mmCIF file of C-alpha atoms in Angstrom:
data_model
loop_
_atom_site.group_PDB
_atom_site.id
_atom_site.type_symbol
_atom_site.label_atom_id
_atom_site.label_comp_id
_atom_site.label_asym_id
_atom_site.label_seq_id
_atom_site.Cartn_x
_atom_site.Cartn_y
_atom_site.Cartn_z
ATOM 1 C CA UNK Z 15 108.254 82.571 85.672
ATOM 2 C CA UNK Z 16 105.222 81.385 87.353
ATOM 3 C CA UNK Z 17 101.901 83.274 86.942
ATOM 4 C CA UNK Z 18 101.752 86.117 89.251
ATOM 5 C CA UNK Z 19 98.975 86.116 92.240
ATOM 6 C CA UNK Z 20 97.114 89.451 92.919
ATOM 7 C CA UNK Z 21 96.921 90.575 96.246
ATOM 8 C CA UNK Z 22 94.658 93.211 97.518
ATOM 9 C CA UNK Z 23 95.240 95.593 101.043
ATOM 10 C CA UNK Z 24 99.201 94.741 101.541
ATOM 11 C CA UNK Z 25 99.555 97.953 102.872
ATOM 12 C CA UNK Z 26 97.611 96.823 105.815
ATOM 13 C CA UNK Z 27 98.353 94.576 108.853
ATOM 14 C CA UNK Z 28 97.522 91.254 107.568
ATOM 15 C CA UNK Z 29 98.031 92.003 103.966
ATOM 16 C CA UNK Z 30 101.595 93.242 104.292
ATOM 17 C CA UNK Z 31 102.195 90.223 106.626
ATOM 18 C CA UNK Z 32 100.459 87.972 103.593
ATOM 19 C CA UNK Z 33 103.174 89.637 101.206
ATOM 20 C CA UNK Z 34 105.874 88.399 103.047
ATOM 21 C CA UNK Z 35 104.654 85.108 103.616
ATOM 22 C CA UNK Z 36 104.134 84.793 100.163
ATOM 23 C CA UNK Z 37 107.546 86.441 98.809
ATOM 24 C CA UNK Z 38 109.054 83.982 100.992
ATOM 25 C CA UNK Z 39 107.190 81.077 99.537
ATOM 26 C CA UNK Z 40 108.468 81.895 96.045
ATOM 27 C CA UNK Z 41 105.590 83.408 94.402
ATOM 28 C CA UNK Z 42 105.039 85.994 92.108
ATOM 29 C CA UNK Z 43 103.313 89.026 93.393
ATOM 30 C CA UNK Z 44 100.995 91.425 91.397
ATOM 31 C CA UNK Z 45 99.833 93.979 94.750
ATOM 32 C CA UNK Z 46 97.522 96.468 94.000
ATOM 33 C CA UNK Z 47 97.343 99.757 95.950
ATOM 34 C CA UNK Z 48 96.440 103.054 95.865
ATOM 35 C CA UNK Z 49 98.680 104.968 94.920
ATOM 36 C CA UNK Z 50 102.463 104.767 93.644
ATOM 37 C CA UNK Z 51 103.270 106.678 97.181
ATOM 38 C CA UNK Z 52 102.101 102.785 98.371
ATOM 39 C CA UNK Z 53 103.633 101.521 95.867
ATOM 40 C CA UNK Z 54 107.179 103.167 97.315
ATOM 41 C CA UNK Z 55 106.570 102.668 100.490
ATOM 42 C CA UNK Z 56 106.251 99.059 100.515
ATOM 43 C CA UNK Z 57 109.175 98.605 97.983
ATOM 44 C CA UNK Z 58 111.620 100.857 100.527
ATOM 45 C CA UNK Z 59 110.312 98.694 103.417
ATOM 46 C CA UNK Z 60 113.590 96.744 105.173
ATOM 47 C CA UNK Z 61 112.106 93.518 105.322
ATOM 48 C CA UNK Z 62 110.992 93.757 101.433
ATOM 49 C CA UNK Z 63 114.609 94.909 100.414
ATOM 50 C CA UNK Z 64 116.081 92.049 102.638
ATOM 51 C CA UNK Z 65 114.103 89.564 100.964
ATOM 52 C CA UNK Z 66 115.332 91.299 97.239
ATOM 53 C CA UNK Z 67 111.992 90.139 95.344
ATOM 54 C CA UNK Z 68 113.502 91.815 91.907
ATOM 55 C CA UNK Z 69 110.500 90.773 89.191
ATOM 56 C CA UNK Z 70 109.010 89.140 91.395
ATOM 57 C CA UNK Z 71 107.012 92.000 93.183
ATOM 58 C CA UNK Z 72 105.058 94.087 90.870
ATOM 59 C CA UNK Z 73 102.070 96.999 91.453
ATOM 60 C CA UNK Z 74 99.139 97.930 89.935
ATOM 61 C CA UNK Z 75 97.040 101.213 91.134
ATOM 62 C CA UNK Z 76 93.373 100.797 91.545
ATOM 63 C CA UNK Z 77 92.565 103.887 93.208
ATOM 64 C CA UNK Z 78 89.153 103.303 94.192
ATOM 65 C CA UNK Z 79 88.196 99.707 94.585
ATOM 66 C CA UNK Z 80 84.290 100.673 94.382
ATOM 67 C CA UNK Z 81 84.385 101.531 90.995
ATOM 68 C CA UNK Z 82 82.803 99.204 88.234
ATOM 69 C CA UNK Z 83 85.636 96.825 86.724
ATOM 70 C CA UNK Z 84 87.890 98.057 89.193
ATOM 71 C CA UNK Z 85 90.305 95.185 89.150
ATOM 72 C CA UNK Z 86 89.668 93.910 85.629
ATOM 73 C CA UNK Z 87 93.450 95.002 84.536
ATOM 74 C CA UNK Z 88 94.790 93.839 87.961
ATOM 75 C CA UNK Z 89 93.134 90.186 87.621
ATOM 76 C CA UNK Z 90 94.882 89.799 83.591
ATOM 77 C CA UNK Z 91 97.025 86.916 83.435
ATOM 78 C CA UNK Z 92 97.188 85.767 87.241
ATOM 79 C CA UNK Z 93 96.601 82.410 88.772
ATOM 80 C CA UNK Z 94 95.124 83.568 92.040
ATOM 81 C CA UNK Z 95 94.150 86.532 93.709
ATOM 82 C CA UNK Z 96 94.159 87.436 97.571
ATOM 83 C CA UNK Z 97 91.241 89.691 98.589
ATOM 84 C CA UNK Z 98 92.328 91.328 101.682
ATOM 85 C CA UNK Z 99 91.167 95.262 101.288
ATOM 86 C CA UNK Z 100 88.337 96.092 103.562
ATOM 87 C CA UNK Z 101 88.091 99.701 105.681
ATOM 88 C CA UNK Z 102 88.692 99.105 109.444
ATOM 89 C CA UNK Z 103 88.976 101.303 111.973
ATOM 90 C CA UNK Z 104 89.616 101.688 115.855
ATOM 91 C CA UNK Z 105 88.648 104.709 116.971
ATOM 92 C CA UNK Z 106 88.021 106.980 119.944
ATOM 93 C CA UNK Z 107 84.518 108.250 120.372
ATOM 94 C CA UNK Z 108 84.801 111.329 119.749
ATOM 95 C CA UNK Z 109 86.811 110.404 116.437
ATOM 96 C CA UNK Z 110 84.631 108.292 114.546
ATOM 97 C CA UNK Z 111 82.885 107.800 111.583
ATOM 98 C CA UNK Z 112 79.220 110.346 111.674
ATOM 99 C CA UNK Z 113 76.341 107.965 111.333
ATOM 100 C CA UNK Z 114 75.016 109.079 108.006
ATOM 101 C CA UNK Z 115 78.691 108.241 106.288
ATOM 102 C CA UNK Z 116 78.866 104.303 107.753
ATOM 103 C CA UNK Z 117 77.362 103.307 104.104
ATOM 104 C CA UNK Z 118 79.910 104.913 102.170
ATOM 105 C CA UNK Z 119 82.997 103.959 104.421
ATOM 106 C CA UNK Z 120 82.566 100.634 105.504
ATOM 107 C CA UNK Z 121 79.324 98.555 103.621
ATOM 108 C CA UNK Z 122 80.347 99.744 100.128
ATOM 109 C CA UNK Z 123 83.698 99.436 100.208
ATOM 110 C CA UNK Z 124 83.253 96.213 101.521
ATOM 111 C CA UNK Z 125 80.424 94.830 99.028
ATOM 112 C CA UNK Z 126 81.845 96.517 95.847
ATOM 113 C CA UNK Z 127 85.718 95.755 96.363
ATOM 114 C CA UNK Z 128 84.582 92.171 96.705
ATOM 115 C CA UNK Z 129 82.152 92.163 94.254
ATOM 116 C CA UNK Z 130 84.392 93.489 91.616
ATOM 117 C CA UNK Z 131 87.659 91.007 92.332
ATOM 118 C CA UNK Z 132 85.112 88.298 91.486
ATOM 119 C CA UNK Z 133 83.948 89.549 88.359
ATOM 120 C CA UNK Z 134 87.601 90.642 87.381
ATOM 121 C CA UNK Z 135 88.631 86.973 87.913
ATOM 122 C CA UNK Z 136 85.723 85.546 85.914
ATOM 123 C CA UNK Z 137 87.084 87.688 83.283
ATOM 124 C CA UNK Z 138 90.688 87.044 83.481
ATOM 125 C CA UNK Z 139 89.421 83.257 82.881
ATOM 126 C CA UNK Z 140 93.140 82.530 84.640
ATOM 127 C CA UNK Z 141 91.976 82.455 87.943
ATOM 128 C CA UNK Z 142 92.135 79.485 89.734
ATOM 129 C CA UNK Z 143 91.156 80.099 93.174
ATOM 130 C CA UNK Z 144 90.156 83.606 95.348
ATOM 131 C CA UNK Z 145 90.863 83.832 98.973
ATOM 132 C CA UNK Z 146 88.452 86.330 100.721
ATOM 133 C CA UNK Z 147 89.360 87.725 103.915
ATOM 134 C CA UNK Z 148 86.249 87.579 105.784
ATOM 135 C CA UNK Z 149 86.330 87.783 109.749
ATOM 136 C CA UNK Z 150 84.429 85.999 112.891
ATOM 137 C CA UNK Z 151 81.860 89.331 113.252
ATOM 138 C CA UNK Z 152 80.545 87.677 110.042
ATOM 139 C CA UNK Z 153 79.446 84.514 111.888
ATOM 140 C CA UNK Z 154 78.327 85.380 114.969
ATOM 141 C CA UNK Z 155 76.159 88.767 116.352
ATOM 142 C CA UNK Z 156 77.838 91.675 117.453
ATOM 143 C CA UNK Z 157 76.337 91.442 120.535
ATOM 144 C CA UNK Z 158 77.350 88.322 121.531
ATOM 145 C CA UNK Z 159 81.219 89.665 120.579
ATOM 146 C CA UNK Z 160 81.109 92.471 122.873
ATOM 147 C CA UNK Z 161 79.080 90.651 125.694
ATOM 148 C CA UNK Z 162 75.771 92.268 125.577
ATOM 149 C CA UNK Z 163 74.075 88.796 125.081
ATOM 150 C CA UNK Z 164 74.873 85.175 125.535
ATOM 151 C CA UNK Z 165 75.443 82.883 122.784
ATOM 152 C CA UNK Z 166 72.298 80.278 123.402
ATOM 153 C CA UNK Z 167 73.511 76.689 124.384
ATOM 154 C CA UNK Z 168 71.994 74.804 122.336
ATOM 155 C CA UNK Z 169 73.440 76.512 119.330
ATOM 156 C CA UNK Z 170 76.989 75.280 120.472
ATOM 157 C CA UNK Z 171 80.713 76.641 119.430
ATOM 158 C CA UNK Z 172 80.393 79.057 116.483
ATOM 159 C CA UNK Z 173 81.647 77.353 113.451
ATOM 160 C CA UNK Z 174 82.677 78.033 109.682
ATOM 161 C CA UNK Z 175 79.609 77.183 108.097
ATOM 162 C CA UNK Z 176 77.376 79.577 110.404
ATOM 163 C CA UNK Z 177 76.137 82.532 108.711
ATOM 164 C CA UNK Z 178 73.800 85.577 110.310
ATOM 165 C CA UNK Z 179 71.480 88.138 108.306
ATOM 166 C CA UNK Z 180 73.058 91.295 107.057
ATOM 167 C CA UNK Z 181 70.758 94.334 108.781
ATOM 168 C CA UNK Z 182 71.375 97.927 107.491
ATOM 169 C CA UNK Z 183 72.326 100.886 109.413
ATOM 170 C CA UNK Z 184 72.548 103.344 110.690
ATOM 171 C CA UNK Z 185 74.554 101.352 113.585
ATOM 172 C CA UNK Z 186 75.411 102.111 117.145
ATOM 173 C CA UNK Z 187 79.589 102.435 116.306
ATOM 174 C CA UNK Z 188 82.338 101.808 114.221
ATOM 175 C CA UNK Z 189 82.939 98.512 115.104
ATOM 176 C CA UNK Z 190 79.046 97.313 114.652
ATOM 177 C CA UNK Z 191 79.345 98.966 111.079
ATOM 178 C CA UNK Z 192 82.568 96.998 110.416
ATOM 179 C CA UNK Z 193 80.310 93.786 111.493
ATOM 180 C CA UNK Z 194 77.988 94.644 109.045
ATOM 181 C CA UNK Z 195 79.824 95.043 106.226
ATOM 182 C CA UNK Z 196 81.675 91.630 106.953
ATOM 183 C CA UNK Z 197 78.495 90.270 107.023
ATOM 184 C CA UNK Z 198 76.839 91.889 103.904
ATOM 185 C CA UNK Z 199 80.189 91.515 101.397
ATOM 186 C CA UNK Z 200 80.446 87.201 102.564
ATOM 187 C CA UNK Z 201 76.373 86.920 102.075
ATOM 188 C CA UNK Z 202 77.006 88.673 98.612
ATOM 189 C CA UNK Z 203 80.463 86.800 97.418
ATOM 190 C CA UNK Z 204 78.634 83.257 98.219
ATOM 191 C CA UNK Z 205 75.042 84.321 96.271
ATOM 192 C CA UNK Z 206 77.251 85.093 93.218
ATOM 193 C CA UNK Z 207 79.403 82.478 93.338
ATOM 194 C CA UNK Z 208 76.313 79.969 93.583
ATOM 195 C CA UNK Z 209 74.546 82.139 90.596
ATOM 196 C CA UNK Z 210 77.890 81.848 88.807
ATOM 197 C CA UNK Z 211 77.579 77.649 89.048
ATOM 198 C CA UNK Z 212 79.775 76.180 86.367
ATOM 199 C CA UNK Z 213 80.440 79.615 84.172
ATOM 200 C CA UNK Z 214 83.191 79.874 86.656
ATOM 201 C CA UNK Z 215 86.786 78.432 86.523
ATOM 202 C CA UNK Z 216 87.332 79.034 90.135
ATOM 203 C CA UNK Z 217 86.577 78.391 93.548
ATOM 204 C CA UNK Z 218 86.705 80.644 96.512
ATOM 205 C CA UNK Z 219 88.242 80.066 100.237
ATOM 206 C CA UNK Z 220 86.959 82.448 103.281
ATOM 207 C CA UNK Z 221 89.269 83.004 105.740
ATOM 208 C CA UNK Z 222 87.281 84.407 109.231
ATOM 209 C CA UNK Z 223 89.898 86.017 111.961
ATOM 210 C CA UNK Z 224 89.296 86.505 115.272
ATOM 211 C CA UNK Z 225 90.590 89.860 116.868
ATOM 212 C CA UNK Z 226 93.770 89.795 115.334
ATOM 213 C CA UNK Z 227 96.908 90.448 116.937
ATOM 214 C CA UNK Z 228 100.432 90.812 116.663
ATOM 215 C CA UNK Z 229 103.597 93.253 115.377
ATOM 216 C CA UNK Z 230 102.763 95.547 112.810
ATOM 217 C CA UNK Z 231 105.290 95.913 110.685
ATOM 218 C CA UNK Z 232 104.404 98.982 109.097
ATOM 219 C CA UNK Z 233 104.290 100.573 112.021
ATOM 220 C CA UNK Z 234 106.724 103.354 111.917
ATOM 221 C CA UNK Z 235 106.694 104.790 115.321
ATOM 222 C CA UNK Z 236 105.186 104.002 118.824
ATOM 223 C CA UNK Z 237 101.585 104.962 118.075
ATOM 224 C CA UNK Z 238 101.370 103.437 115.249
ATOM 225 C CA UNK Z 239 100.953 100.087 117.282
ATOM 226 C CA UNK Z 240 97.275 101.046 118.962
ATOM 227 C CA UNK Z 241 96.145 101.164 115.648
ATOM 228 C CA UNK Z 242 93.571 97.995 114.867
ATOM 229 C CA UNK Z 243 92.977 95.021 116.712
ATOM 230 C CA UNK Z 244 96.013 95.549 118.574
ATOM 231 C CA UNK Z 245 94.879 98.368 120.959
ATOM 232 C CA UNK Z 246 92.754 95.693 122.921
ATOM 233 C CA UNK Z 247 96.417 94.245 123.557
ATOM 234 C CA UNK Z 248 98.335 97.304 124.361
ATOM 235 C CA UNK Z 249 95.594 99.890 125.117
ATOM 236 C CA UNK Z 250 95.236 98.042 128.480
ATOM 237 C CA UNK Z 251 98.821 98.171 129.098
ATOM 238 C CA UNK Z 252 99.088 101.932 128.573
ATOM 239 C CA UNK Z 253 96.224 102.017 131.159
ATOM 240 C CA UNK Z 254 93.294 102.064 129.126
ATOM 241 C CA UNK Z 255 90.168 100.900 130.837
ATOM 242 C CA UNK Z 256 87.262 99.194 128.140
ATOM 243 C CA UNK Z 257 84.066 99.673 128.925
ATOM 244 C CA UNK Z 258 82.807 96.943 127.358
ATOM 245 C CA UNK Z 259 83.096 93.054 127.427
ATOM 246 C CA UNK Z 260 84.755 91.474 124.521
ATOM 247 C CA UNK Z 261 84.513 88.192 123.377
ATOM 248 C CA UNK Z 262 88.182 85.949 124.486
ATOM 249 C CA UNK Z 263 88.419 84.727 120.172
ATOM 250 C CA UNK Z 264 92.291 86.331 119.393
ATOM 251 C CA UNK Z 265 94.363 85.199 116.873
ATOM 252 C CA UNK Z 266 98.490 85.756 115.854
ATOM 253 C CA UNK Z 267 98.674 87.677 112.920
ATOM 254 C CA UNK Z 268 101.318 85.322 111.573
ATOM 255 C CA UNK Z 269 98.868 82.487 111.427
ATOM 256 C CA UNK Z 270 96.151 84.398 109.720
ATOM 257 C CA UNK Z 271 99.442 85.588 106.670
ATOM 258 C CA UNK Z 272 100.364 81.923 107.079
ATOM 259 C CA UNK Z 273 96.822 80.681 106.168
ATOM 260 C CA UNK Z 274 96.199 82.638 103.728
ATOM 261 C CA UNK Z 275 99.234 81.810 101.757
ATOM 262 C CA UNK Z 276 98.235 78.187 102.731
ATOM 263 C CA UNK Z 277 94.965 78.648 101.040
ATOM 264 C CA UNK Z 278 96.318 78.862 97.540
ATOM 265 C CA UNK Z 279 97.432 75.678 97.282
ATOM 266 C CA UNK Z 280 94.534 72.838 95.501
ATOM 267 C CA UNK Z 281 94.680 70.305 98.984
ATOM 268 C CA UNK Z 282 92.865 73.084 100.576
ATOM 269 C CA UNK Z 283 88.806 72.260 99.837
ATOM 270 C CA UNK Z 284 87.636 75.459 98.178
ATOM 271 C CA UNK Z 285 84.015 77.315 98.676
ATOM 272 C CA UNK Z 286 84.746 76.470 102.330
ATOM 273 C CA UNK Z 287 85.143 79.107 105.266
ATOM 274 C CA UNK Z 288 87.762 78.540 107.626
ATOM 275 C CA UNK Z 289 87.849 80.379 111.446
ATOM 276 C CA UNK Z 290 91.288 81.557 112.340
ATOM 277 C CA UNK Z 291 90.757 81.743 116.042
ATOM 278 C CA UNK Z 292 91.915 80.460 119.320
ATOM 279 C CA UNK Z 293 90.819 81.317 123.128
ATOM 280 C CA UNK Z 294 92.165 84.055 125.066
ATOM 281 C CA UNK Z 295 91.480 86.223 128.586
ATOM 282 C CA UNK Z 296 91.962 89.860 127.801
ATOM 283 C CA UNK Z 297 92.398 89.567 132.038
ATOM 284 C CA UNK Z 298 95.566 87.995 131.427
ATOM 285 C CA UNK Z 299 97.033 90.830 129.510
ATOM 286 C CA UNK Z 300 98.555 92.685 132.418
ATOM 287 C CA UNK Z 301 99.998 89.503 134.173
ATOM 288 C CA UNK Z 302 101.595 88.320 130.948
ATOM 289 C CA UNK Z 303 103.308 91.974 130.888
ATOM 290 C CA UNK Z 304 104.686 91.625 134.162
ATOM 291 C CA UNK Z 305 105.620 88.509 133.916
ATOM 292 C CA UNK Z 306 107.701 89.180 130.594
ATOM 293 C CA UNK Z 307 108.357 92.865 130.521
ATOM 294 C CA UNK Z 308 109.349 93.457 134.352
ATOM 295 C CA UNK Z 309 112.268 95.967 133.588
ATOM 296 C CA UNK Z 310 109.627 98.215 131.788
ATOM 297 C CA UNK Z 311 106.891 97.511 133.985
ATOM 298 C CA UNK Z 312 108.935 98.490 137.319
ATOM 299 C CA UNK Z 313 110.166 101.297 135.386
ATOM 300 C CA UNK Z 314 106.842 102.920 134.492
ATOM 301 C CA UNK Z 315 107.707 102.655 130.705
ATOM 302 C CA UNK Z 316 104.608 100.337 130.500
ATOM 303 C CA UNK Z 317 102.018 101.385 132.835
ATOM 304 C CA UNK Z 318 99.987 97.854 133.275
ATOM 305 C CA UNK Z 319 97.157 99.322 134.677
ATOM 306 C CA UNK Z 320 94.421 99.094 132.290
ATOM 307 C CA UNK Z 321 91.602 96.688 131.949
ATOM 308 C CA UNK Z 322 88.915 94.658 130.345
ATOM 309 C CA UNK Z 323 86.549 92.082 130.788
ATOM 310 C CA UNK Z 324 86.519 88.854 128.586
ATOM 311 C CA UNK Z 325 83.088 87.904 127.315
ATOM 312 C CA UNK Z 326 83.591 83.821 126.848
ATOM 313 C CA UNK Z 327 82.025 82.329 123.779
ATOM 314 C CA UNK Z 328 83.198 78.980 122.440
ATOM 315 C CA UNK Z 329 84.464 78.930 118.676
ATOM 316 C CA UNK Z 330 85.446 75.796 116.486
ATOM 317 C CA UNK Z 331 88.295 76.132 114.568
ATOM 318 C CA UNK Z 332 89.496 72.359 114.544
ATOM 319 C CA UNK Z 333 88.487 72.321 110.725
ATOM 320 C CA UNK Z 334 91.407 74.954 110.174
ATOM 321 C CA UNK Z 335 93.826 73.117 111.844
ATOM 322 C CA UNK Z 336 93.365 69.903 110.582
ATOM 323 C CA UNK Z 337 93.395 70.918 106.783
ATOM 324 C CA UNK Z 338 96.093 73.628 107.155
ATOM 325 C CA UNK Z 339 97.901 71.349 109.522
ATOM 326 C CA UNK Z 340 98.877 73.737 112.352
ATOM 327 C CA UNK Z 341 98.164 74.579 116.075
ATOM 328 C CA UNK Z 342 97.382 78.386 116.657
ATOM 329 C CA UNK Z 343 100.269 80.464 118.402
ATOM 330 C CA UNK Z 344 98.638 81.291 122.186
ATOM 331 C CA UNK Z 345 97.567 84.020 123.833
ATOM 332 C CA UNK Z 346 100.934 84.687 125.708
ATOM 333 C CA UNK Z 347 102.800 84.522 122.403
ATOM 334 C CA UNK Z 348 100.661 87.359 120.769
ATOM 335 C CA UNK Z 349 100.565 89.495 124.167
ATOM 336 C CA UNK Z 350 104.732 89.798 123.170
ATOM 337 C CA UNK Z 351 104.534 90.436 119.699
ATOM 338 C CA UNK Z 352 102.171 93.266 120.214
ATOM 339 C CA UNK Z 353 104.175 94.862 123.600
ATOM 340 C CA UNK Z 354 107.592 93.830 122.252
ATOM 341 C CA UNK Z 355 107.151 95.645 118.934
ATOM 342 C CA UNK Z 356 106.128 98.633 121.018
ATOM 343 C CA UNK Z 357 108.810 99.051 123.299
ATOM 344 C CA UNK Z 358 111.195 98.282 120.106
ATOM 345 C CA UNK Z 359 109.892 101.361 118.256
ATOM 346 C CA UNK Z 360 110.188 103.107 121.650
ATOM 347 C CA UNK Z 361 114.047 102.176 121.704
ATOM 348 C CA UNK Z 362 114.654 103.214 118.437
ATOM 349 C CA UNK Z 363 113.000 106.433 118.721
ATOM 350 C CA UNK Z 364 115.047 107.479 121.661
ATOM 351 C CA UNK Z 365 118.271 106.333 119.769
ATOM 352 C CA UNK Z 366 117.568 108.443 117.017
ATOM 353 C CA UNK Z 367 117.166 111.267 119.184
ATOM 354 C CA UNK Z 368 120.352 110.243 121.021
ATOM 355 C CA UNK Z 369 122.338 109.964 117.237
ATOM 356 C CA UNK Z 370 120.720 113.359 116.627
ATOM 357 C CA UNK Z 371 121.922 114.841 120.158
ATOM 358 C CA UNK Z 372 125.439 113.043 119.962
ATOM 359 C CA UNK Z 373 125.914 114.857 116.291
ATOM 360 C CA UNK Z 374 124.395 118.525 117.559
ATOM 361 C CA UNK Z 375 127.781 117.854 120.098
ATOM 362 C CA UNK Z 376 130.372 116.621 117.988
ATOM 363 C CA UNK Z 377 129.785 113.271 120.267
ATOM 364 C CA UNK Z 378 128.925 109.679 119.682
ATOM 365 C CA UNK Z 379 127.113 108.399 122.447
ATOM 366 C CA UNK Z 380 125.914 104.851 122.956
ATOM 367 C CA UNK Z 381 122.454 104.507 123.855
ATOM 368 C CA UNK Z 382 121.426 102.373 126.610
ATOM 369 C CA UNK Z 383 118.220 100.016 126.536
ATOM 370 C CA UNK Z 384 116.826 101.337 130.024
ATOM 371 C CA UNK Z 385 117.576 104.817 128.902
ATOM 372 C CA UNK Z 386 116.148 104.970 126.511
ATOM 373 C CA UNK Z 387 112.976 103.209 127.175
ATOM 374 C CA UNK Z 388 112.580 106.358 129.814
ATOM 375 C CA UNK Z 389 111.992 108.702 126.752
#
């Protein structure tokens, strides 16, 4: 068997896409989580039992990815490691982090969990490559992502190889703490990877997403969806109304899991970032919706009545394509991933409640697809 490659954060979005990507590709997995709880729930998921990775899929627990030498056991004996754990969070005013706790939830995590997978893979001495999941906040200012300033001309497209000052808190929200912990764990990977020179083994690949987007797969239920990236996508079609610009930069979620697996192999050039990113117009949500969810539109099931305003700033990610070899999934594409998973979990919640009805009466009862989108 193969050498196994360590992935951090599969019990996230992207990670547990990653995992599948990568069970599919034939490697060997070493994920490490939490807890064994995460453990079990990724190893009772349907599309992990359908695939039937036996050995293949193993777990380690690191329950607290800050601490010093925190992934030194995880990193023994693999070839390659996958450094997708970071904190990230969408939330509601009046539910977010309190100012004086930013540090400890997002920057630290961020830093330290990085920090450590590189020293743990210096000290496997097995490691052959590290893919960091960065994002695009870490190359261009939060305020030109959310539209409160324009990104000057002459600077052009954003591209891989920009890089913008880390500046500590406390910040203004969630999302500019997020930012700036993107910001401060890429300018502190690179500085000791360039200290490291040639007392290293291996290189390192940065992978920077755009406002990711697309079914989430651990999603168990209906509300589930709006968590992340994805509530830009669906909050507006359950009639949410952003206050704010954001910048048009989206990407599928199955081409960041598809790069990232990508990434491991030695064609790709390594100490290299690479934007995952193509251009969207959150104004287009609602008339993708109607165009390919009219039942549930002209039923009310989906509202389509929210809003928000694209900011438009011009990113390169021609470098990503032509190395990975690939064209990134549109807009429209992602809009029905995101809505379709949702009214999916919607049908099979009403089902359930059907089954449970039908067996309170002594009666089966089909369920039927308008029906129970109504629920």
């Amino acid at each position: 068997m193969s050498a196994p490659i360590l992935i951090t954060g599969a019990t996230g979005h992207i990670g547990f896409r990653v995992l599948i990507h990568a069970l599919t590709a034939g490697h060997t997995i070493r994920a490490a989580v939490r807890s064994q709880s995460k453990a079990n729930m990724i190893l009772s998921h349907p599309l992990i039992q359908n695939l039937n990775p036996g050995s293949r899929l193993s777990f380690t627990i690191v329950p607290d990815l800050t601490q010093p030498n925190a992934y030194d056991d995880a990193a023994e004996g693999v070839s390659h490691i996958i450094h997708i754990a970071s904190p990230l969070r969408i939330s509601s005013a009046d539910d977010e982090i309190p100012m004086n706790e930013q540090d400890a939830f997002f920057i630290q995590p961020a830093v330290r969990g990085t920090l450590n997978v590189l020293h743990a893979a210096k000290k496997a001495r097995t490691v052959r490559r590290v893919v960091i999941t960065s994002s695009l906040v870490a190359l261009v200012p939060v305020q030109q992502l959310t539209g409160q300033e324009d990104r000057p001309a002459y600077l052009g497209p954003v591209q891989p190889h920009d890089r913008i000052p880390f500046v500590s808190g406390p910040y203004e929200n969630e999302f500019e703490a997020y930012a700036a912990s993107k910001i401060a764990a890429l300018q502190e990977a690179e500085a000791w990877v360039s200290r490291q020179g040639s007392n290293i083994a291996f290189d390192v690949v940065y992978l920077h997403p755009a406002f990711v987007e697309g079914r989430n797969d651990l999603a168990s239920n209906a509300r589930e969806v709006l968590k992340g990236t994805n509530t830009l996508v669906l909050g507006q079609v359950l009639g949410k109304k952003f206050d704010h610009p954001v910048a048009g930069a989206t990407v599928h979620v199955e081409d960041v899991a598809r790069v990232h697996v990508q990434a491991l192999n030695q064609y790709v050039p390594g100490n290299t970032s690479y934007i995952l990113s193509q251009s969207a117009r959150w104004e287009d949500v609602r008339r993708i919706v109607k165009r390919e969810f009219t039942d549930a539109v002209q039923k009310r099931i989906l509202p389509n009545c929210g809003s928000a305003e694209t900011h438009h700033i011009d990113v390169d990610a021609s470098l990503t394509e032509d190395v990975f070899g690939f064209q990134h999934i549109g807009f429209a594409e992602q809009v029905r991933s995101v809505v379709g998973h949702y009214l999916e979990l919607r049908v099979r919640r009403s089902a359930a409640r059907g089954l449970r009805k039908s067996s309170a009466a002594g009666v089966g009862m089909p369920v039927i697809y308008g029906e129970a989108l109504r629920s």
